[in-house]
Short mmCIF file of C-alpha atoms in Angstrom, two decimals:
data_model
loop_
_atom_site.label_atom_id
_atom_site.label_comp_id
_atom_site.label_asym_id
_atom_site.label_seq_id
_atom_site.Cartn_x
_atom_site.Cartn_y
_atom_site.Cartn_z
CA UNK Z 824 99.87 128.56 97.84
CA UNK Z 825 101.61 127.20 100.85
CA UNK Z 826 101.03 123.60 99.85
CA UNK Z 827 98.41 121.39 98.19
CA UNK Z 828 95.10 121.78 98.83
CA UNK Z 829 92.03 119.89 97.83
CA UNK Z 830 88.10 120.75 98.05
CA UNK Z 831 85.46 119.76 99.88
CA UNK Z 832 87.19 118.13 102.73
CA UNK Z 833 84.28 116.11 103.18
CA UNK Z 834 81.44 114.77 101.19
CA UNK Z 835 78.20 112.46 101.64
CA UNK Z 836 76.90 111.37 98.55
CA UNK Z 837 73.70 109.03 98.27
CA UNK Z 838 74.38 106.42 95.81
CA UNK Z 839 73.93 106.89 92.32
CA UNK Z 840 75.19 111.22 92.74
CA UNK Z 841 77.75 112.36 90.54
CA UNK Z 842 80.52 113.82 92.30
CA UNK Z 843 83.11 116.21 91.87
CA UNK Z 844 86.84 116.49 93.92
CA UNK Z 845 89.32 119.23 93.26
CA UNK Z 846 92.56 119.10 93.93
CA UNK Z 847 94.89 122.58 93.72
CA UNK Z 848 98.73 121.76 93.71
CA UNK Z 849 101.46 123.67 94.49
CA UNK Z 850 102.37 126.86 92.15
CA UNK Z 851 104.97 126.02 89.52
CA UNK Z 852 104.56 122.00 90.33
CA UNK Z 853 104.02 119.97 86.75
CA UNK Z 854 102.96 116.74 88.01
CA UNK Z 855 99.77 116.19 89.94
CA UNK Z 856 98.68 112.72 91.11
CA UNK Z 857 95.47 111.16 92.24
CA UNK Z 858 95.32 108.11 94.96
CA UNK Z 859 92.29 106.58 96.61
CA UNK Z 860 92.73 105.39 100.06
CA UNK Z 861 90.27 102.91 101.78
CA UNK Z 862 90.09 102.53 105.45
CA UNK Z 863 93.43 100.94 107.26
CA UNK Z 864 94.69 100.65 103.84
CA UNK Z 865 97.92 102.88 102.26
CA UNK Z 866 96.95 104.94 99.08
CA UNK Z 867 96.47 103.57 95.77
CA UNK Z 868 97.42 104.96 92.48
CA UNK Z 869 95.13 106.59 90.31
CA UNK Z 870 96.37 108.65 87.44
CA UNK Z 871 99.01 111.13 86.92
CA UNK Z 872 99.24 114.12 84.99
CA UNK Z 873 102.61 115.94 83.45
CA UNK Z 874 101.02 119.37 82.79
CA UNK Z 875 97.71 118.95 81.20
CA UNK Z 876 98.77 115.62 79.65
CA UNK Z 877 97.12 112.50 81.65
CA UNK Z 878 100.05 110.51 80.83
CA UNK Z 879 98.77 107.61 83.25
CA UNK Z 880 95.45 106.30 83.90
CA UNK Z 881 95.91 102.90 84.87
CA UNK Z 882 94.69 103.04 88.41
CA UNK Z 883 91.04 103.75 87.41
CA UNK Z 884 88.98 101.61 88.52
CA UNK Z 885 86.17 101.61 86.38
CA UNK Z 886 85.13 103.80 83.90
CA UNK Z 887 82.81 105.85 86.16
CA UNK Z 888 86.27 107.45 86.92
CA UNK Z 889 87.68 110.42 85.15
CA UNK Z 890 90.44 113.00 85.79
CA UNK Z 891 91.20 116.13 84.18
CA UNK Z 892 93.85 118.83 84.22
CA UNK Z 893 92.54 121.32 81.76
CA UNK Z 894 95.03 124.57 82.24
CA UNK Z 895 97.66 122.38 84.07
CA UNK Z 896 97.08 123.46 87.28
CA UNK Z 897 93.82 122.80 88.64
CA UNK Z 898 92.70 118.97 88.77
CA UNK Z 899 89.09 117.54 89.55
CA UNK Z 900 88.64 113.95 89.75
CA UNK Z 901 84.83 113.45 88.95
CA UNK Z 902 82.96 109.77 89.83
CA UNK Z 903 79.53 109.24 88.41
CA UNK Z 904 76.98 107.35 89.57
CA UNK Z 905 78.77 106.56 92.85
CA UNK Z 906 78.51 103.42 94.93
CA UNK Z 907 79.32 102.75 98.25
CA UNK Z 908 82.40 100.74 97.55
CA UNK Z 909 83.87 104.50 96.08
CA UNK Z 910 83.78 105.27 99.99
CA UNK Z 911 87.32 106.06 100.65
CA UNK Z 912 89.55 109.50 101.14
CA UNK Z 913 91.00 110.65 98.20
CA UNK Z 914 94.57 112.29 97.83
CA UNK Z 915 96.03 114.53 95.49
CA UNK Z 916 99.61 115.09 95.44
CA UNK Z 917 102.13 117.07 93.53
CA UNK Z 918 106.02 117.35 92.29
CA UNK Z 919 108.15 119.67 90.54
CA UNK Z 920 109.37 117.94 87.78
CA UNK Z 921 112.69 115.95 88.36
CA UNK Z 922 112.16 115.75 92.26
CA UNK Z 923 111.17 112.72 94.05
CA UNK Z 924 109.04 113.89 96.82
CA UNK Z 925 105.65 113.99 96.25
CA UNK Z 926 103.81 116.73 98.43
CA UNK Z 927 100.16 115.13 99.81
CA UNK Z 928 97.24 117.33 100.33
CA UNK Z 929 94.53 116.97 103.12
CA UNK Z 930 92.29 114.53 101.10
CA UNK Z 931 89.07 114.46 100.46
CA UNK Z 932 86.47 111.74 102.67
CA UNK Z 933 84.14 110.47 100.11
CA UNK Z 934 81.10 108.56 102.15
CA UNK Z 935 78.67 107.09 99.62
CA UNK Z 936 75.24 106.14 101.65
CA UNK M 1338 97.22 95.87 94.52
CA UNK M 1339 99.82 97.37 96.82
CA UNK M 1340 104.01 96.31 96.84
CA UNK M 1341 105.31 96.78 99.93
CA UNK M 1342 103.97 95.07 103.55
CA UNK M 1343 105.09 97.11 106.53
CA UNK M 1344 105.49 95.09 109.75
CA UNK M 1345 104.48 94.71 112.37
CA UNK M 1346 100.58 95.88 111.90
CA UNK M 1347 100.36 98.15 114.86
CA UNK M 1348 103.12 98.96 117.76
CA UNK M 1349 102.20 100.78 121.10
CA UNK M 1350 105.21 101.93 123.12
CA UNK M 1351 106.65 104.07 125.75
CA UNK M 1352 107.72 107.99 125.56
CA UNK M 1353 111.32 107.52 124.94
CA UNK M 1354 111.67 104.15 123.39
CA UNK M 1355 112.78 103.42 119.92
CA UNK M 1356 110.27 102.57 117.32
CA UNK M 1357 111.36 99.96 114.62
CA UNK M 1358 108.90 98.99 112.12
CA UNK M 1359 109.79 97.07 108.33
CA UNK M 1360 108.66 97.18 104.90
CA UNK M 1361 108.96 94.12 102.83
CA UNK M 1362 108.54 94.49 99.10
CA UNK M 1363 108.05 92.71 95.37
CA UNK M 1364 109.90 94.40 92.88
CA UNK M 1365 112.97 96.45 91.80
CA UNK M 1366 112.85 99.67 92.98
CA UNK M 1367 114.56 103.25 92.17
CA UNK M 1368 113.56 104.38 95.70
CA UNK M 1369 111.97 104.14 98.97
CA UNK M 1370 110.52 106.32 101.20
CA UNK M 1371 108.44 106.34 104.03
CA UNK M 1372 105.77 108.70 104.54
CA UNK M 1373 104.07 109.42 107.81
CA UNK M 1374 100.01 110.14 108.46
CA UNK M 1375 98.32 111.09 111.19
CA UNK M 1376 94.46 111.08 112.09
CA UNK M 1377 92.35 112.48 109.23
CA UNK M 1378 95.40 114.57 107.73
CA UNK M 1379 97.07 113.65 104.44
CA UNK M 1380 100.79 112.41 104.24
CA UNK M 1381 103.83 113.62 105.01
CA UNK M 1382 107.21 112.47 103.33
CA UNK M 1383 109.89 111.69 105.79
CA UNK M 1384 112.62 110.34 104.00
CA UNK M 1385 113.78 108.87 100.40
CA UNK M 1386 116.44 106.32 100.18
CA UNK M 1387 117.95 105.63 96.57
CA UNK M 1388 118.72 101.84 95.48
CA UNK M 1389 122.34 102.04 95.65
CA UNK M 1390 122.12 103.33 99.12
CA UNK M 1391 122.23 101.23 102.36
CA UNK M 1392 121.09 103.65 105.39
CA UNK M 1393 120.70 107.24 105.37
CA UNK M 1394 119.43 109.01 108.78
CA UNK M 1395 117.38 112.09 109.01
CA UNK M 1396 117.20 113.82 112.44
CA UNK M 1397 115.60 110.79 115.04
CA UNK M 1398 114.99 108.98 111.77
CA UNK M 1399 116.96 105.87 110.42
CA UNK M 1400 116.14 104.06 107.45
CA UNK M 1401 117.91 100.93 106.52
CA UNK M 1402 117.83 99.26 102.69
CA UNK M 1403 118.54 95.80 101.60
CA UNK M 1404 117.94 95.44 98.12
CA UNK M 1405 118.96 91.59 98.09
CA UNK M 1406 116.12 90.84 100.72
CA UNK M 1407 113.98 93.90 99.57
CA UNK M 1408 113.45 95.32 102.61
CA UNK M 1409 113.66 98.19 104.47
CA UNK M 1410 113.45 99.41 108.10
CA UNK M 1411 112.57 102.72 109.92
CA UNK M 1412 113.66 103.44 113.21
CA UNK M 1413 112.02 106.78 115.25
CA UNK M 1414 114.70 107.12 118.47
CA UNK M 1415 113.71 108.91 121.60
CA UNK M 1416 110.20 108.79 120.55
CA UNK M 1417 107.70 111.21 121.78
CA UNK M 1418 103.70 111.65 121.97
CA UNK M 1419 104.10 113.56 118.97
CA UNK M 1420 104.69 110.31 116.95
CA UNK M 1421 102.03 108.80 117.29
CA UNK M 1422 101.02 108.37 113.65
CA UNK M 1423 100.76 106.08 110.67
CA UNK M 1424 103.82 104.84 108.68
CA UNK M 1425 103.55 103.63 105.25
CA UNK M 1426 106.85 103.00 103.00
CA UNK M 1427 106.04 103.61 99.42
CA UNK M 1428 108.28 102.33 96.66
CA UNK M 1429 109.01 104.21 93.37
CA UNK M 1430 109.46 101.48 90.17
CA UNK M 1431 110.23 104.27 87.35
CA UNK M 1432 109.96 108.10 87.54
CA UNK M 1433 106.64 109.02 89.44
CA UNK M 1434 104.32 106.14 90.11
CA UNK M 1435 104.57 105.02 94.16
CA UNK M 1436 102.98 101.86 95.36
CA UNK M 1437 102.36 102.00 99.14
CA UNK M 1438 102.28 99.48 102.06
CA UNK M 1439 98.91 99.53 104.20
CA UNK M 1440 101.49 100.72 106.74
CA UNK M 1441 102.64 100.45 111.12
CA UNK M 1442 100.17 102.17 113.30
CA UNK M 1443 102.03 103.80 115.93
CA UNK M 1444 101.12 104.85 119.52
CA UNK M 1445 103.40 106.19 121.80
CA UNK M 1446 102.05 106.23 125.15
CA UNK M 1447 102.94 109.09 127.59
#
């Protein structure tokens, strides 16, 4: 695709759901990263894949948090049982290996009631 | 927890002024850059400047590095409507991770 894109743009989750974020990154791109970012805040560092390999998970944080990049491509960032401090948007964000920019998606707004 | 402190918090000015806004930071860095946001959209990288650089300029765009003070500045020139955004600088400590500032808002005023 033309860039990175990440589904559903938007989502209103009652506390306690289980939700689901995807994140599709640029063809050909081997590194996919995940960032939360609360209101008047910059992004925050989640985890990063190389390929299917989560190589850093140290921005989780809790364990309600997981991130997987089965086929390499494809990433979904699930949070279970949500609470409202998980209310935030949530980037994704890819590189081809051995660059330095970082291309952003749209996010996704995550509003837990 | 977040490296970098851009400065000042929020800046309003006139169609055709120059912007300057700063980024203060903790560590040693590979790189800097400075991404910009606007309303609801996701980020978009403006420029990277390496360590060992001083100033590099992209288009309207200068960005200034001191590595002994760790900081940095970006200056928009001849700014327009158009720039009204968010600015966040975002340093790089090894090969991918980037810790952001919570970043300038902007507004350029027609």
């Amino acid at each position: 695709g033309a860039g990175v894109s990440q589904s559903p743009r938007y989502k209103v989750a009652k506390r306690g759901q289980d939700v689901a974020l995807r994140c599709d990154p640029i063809s050909g791109h081997v590194s996919l990263f995940w960032y939360q970012q609360a209101l008047g805040q910059g992004p925050e560092f989640l985890t990063y894949f190389q390929n299917e390999a989560q190589l850093d998970k140290s921005g989780l944080p809790s364990d309600r948090f997981f991130a997987e990049r089965p086929e390499g491509s494809v990433s979904t960032l699930k949070i279970q049982r949500t609470q409202q401090e998980d209310s935030a948007v949530y980037l994704c964000a890819s590189l081809v290996s051995a660059q330095e920019t970082q291309y952003f998606g749209p996010g996704t707004r995550l509003l837990v009631l | 927890s977040q490296q970098g402190e851009e400065d000042p918090q929020a800046l309003s000015i006139q169609e055709g002024e120059n912007a300057t806004m700063n980024c203060s930071y903790k560590t040693s860095i590979n790189n800097l850059q400075w991404y910009r946001q606007n309303s609801g959209r996701g980020l978009v990288h403006l420029i990277l400047i390496r360590s060992n650089e001083r100033e590099k300029h992209s288009g309207r765009l200068r960005v200034t590095l001191d590595t002994s003070k760790k900081s940095s500045s970006l200056l928009i020139t001849a700014s327009r409507a158009a720039d009204t955004a968010s600015y966040f600088c975002a340093t790089a400590t090894n090969d991918y991770k980037l810790s952001f500032g919570a970043g300038t808002t902007v507004t350029v005023r027609a």
